[in-house]
mmCIF file of C-alpha atoms in Angstrom:
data_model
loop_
_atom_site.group_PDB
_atom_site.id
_atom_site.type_symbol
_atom_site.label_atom_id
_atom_site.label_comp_id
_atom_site.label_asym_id
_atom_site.label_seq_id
_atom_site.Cartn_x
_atom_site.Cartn_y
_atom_site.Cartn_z
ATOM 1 C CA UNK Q 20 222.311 -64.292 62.947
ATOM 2 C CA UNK Q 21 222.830 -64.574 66.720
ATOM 3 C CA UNK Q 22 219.492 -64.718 67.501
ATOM 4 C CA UNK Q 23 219.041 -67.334 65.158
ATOM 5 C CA UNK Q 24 221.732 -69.412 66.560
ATOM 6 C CA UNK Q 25 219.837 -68.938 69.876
ATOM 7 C CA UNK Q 26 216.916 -70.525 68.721
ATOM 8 C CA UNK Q 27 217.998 -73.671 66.901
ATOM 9 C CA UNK Q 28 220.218 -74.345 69.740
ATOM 10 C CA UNK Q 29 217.416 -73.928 72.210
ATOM 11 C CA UNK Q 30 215.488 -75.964 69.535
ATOM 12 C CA UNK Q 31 218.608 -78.429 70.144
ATOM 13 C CA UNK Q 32 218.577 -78.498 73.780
ATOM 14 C CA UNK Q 33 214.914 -79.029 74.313
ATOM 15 C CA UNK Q 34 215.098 -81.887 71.634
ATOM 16 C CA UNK Q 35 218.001 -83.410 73.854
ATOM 17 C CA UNK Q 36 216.202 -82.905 76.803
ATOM 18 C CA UNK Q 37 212.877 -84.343 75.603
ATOM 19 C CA UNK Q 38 215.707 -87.438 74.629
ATOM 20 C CA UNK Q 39 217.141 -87.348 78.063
ATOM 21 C CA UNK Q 40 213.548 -87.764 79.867
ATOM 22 C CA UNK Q 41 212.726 -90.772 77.556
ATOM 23 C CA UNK Q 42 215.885 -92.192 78.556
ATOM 24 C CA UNK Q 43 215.334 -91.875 82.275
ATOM 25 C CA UNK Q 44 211.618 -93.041 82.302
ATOM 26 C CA UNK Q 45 212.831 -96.257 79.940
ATOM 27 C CA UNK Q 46 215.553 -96.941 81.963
ATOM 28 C CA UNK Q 47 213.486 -96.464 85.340
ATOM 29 C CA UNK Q 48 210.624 -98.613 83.404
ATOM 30 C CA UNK Q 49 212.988 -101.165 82.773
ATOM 31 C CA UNK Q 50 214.680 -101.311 85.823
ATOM 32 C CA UNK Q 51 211.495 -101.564 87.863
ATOM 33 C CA UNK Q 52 210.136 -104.794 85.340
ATOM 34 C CA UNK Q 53 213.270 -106.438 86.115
ATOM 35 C CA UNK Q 54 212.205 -107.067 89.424
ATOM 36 C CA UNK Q 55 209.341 -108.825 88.195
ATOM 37 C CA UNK Q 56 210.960 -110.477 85.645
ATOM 38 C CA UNK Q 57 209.867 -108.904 82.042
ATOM 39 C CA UNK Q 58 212.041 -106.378 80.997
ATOM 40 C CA UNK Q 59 211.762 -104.388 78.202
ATOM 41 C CA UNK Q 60 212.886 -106.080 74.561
ATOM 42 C CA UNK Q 61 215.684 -103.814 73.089
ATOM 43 C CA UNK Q 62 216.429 -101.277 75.893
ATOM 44 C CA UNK Q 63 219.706 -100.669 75.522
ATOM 45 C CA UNK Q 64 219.207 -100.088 71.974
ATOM 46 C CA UNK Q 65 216.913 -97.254 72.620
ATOM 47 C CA UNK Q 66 219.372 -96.015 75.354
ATOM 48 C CA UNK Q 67 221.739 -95.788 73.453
ATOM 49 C CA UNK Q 68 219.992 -94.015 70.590
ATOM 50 C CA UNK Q 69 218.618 -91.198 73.028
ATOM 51 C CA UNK Q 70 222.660 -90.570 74.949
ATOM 52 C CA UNK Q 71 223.919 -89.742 71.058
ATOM 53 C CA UNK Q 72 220.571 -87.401 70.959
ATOM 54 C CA UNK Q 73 221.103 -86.053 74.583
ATOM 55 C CA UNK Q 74 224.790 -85.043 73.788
ATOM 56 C CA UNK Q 75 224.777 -84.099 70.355
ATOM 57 C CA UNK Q 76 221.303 -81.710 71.235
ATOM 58 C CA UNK Q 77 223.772 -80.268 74.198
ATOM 59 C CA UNK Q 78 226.564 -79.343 72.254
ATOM 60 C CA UNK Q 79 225.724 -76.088 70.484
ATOM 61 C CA UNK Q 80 223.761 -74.491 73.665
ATOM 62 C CA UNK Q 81 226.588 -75.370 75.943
ATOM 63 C CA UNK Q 82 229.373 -73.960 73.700
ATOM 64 C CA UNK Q 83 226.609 -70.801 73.560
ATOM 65 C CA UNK Q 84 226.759 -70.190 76.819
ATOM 66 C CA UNK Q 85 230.560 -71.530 77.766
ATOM 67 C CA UNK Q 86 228.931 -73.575 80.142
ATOM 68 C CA UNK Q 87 231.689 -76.198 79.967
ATOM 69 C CA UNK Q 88 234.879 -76.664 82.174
ATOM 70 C CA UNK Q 89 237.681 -73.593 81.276
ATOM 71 C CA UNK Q 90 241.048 -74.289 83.015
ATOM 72 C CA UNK Q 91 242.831 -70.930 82.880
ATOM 73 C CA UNK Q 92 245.505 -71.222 85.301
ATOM 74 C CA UNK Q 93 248.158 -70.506 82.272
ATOM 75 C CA UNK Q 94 246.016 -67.990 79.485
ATOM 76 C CA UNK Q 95 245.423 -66.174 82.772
ATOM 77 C CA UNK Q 96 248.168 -64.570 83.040
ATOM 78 C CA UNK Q 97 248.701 -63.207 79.320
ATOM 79 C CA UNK Q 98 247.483 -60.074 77.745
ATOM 80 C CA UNK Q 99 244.140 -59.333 76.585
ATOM 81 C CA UNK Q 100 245.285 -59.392 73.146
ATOM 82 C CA UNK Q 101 247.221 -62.797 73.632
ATOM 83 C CA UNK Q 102 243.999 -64.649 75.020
ATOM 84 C CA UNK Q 103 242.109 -63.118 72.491
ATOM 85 C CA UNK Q 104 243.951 -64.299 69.755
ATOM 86 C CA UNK Q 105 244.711 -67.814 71.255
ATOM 87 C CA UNK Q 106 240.714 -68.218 72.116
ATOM 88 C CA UNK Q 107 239.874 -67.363 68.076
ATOM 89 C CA UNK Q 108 243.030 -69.707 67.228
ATOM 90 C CA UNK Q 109 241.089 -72.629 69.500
ATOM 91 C CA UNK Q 110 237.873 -71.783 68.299
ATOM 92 C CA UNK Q 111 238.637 -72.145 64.638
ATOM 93 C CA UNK Q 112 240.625 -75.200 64.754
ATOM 94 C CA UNK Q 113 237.068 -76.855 66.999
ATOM 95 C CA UNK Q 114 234.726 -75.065 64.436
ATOM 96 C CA UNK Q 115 237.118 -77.219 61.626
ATOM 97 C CA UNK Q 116 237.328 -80.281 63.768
ATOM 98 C CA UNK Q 117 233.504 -80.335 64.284
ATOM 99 C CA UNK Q 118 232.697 -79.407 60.582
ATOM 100 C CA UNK Q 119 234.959 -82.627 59.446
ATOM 101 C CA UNK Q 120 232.878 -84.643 62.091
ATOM 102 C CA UNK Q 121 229.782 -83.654 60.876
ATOM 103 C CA UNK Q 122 230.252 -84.062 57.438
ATOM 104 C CA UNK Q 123 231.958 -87.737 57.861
ATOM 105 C CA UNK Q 124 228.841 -88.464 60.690
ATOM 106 C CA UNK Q 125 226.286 -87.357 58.319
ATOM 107 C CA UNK Q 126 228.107 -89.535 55.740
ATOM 108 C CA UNK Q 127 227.932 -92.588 57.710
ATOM 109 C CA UNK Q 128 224.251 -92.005 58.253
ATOM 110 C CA UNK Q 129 223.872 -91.509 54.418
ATOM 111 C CA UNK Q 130 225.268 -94.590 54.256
ATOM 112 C CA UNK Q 131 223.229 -96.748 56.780
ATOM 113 C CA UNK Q 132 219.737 -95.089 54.898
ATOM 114 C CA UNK Q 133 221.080 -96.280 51.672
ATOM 115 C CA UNK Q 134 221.794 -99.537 52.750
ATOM 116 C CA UNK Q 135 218.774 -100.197 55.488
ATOM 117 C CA UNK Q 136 220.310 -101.357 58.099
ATOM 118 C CA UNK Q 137 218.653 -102.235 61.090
ATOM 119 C CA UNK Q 138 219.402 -102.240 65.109
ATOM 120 C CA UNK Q 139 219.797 -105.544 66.218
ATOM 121 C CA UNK Q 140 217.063 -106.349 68.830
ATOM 122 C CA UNK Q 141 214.008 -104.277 67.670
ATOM 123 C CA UNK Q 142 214.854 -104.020 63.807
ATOM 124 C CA UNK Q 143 214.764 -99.887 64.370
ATOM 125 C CA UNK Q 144 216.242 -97.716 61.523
ATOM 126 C CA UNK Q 145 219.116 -95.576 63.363
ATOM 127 C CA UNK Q 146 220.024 -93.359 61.040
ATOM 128 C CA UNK Q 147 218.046 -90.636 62.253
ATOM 129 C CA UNK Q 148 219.716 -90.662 65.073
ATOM 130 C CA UNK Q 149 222.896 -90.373 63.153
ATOM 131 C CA UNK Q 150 221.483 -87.737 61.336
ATOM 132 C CA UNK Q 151 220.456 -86.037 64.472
ATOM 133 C CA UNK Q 152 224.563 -86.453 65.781
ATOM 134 C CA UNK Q 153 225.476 -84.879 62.778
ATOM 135 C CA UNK Q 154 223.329 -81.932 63.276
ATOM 136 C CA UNK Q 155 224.156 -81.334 66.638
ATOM 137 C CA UNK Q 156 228.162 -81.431 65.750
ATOM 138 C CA UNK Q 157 227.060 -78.747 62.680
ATOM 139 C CA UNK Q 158 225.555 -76.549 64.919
ATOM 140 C CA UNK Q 159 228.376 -76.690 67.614
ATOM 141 C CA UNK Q 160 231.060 -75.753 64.344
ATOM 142 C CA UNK Q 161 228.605 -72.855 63.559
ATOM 143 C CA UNK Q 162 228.483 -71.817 66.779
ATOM 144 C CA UNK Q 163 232.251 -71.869 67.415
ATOM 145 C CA UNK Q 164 232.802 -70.367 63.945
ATOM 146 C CA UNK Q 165 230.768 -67.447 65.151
ATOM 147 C CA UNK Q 166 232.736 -67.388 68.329
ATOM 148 C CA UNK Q 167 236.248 -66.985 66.316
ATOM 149 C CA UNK Q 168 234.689 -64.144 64.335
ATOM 150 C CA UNK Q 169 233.230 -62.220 67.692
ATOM 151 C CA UNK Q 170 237.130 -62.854 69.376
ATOM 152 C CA UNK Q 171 238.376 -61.685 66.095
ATOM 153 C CA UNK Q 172 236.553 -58.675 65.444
ATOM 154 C CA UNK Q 173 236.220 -57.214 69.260
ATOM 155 C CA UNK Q 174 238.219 -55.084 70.751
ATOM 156 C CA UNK Q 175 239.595 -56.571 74.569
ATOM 157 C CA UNK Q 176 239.693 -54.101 77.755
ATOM 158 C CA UNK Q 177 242.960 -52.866 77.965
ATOM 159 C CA UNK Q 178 244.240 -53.361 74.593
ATOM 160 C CA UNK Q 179 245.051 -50.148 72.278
#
């Protein structure tokens, strides 16, 4: 199962890389046409679109590898069994609180395909995009699920 995780979060990550890139070069592009006084029709639509993509392909793969800020300066100085306890506490109250976002994202984006609507400026259907947000907050409640379970079931240094 882990090694499953591994790859559709790497699968994640490269998709919100590939986002971020687009992002960069449009933004760049449309920076650069300014100057010459023809931007780009419906940038910051598209902009927009690829950040939800960037973060949302992020999420899973960073919460992976822990790769996001830990302030410890309190948990630090309990017992292995405490923090152990407290991070599977934590990581199934996120793993609910992401599963509830997910379902009422990929609701919304149920909603927008039933209904066709449109971005503004270049007429674009967004709720793939939505979609794609609601993936990425699935995959970050499976992954923290699957955290609580490994915090739950292992046995700390020090404990008896």
């Amino acid at each position: 199962m882990d090694q499953l995780i591994s790859y559709i979060s790497r699968f994640f990550m490269i998709v919100g890389g590939s986002a971020l890139l687009l992002l960069v070069l449009l933004a760049t592009g449309n920076v650069g046409m300014r100057l010459f006084h023809i931007p780009y029709a419906g940038t910051y639509e598209i902009v927009s679109f690829l950040g939800a993509l960037v973060t949302a392909g992020a999420l899973g793969h960073t919460q992976r590898r822990r790769d996001h800020i830990l302030v410890d300066i309190l948990t630090a100085k309990f017992s292995p069994l405490a923090r152990r306890l407290l991070d599977a506490v934590s990581d199934g109250l996120a793993a609910v609180l992401f599963a509830i976002a997910s379902w009422q994202v990929y609701r919304w984006a149920e909603n927008l395909r039933g209904t066709g609507e449109l971005s503004e400026t270049l007429q674009l259907k967004y709720y793939p995009f939505v979609y794609g947000v609601s993936a990425g907050f699935a995959l970050l409640a499976l992954v923290l699920f699957l955290q609580m379970s490994r915090a739950i079931l292992r046995k700390a240094e020090g404990e008896e």
